[in-house]
Amino acid sequence: MPGDKSLSHRALLFNAVADGTAVIEQPLDAADVRSTAACLGALGVQIDWPAGGAARVTGQGLHGLFESETVLDCGNSGTTMRLLAGLLAAHPLLSVITGDASLRRRPMARVVSPLRQMGAHIHARTGDTQAPIVIKGGGLTGVDYASPVASAQVKSAILLAGLYAEGKTRVQEPARSRDHTERMLAAMGAEIESEGTATTIRPASRLAPLSLRVPGDVSSAAPWLVLAACHPDAEVVVMGVNVNPTRTGLLDILGAMGANVELLETRESGGEPVADLVVRSARLRGTTVGGALVPRAIDELPLVALLGCFAEGETVVRDAAELRAKESDRVDAVVQVLGRMGAHVVARPDGFLVQGPVALHGARVDAGGDHRVGMLAGVAGMLAEGETRVANDAVAVSYPAFWQDLATAAEEARTA
Ligand code: S3P
């Protein structure tokens, strides 16, 4: 599997302000993580990262970033923009951060507001809600912040600012989001602790560099797991996947739907649990996904709609209005793509409802420049009768080899 995207961003960002050099093996070499590397380069961080190879980051120390001569372009990457906003809020530099049309539509008040409460001078377009964001940081004070959304990007932005703030900083979430920031900053020597859905960080005088091997991304494994579960006669093995419990909601959903998922050889890499995953064809039944499970499967929820097409009865995703704030409105995108292929799927304000089972047929679909929708359309197309054409797939954002891997899976299926 391609390297974990969330970990790859964080390994570059946090090591950029560490004291010393770190080598990051198997980082995800895809557009989003390259956006992070390019922004850090513009801030004076030396990153040697040959295509497909390991990345060597020369940390500048906590206060060693330089003012960028130009606007920082985060491309399509929300993680880059929000984490960078937190880091730059702590620096007495003038920074302007922007992104592509999709990222400029996404909600940014969720980071602007808490970072301003901490003392940063921070402004954004359309009443402080959308990028570009302008930041003149420094002189922060810790906050006790109750985030209205369960978002690791928001949490991480505040925790990064908290590393530099006077006093302690606490972030409370409505449900636990992915905890990679907490694990990695702790491994680099930060004083950080979590209790329930709250995390507290204290200011640091330095971060130790952290070399690591990035495990495979469970969000990139997800299309293959779902493909195997829906296919009438398949077994898929995905090697070396990050199975951090804050990320494995899809495995629980697969189990609840009657799929057969096995975790083999659980081990550790980069401070995260890693396993090989085996999924086999199964008779699926509908399920309801909501509450604390939602942030644990947030990027995989579009694929749950596909599982619903192959399951007996109703599959409901609720409490997931956040899906509408991703690279595209993923509720509408799922309904549009799977609807064109014959699915019985309807949108709801906070998710969707799918009635199954149904035989999907091939169609011309538009992924709207959203990589997760592109991959959903790819695996749906493989399970459908007839030809599917996917426009604007954007898989290069997180999984550049997706179509090659799909072709390999198709070839294996033909010769099996
Ligand atoms: C991410 C957090 C999630 C996820 C995104 C990556 C991260 O977003 O959807 O793909 O690396 O922190 P939110 O934190 O906004 O839910």
CSV table of C-alpha atoms and ligand atoms in Angstrom, one decimal, residues 5-6 10 79 82 110 150-153 178 298-299 322 326, ligand 1:
chain,number,residue,atom,x,y,z
A,5,LYS,CA,-1.1,10.2,4.1
A,6,SER,CA,-1.8,11.6,7.5
A,10,ARG,CA,2.9,15.0,10.0
A,79,THR,CA,-4.3,18.6,6.2
A,82,ARG,CA,-4.9,23.4,8.6
A,110,ARG,CA,-12.7,26.0,12.5
A,150,ALA,CA,-14.4,15.8,15.6
A,151,SER,CA,-11.5,16.8,13.3
A,152,ALA,CA,-7.9,15.7,13.6
A,153,GLN,CA,-6.9,18.6,11.4
A,178,ARG,CA,-7.4,10.1,14.6
A,298,ILE,CA,-14.6,9.4,7.8
A,299,ASP,CA,-12.7,8.9,4.6
A,322,GLU,CA,-18.7,16.5,7.7
A,326,LYS,CA,-14.4,17.3,2.2
B,1,S3P,C1,-7.0,14.0,8.3
B,1,S3P,C2,-8.1,14.2,9.0
B,1,S3P,C3,-9.5,14.0,8.4
B,1,S3P,C4,-9.4,13.3,7.1
B,1,S3P,C5,-8.4,13.8,6.2
B,1,S3P,C6,-7.0,13.6,6.9
B,1,S3P,C7,-5.7,14.2,9.0
B,1,S3P,O1,-10.0,15.3,8.2
B,1,S3P,O2,-10.7,13.4,6.4
B,1,S3P,O3,-8.4,13.0,5.0
B,1,S3P,O4,-4.7,13.8,8.4
B,1,S3P,O5,-5.7,14.8,10.0
B,1,S3P,P1,-10.8,16.1,9.4
B,1,S3P,O6,-9.8,16.2,10.5
B,1,S3P,O7,-11.1,17.5,8.9
B,1,S3P,O8,-12.0,15.3,9.7
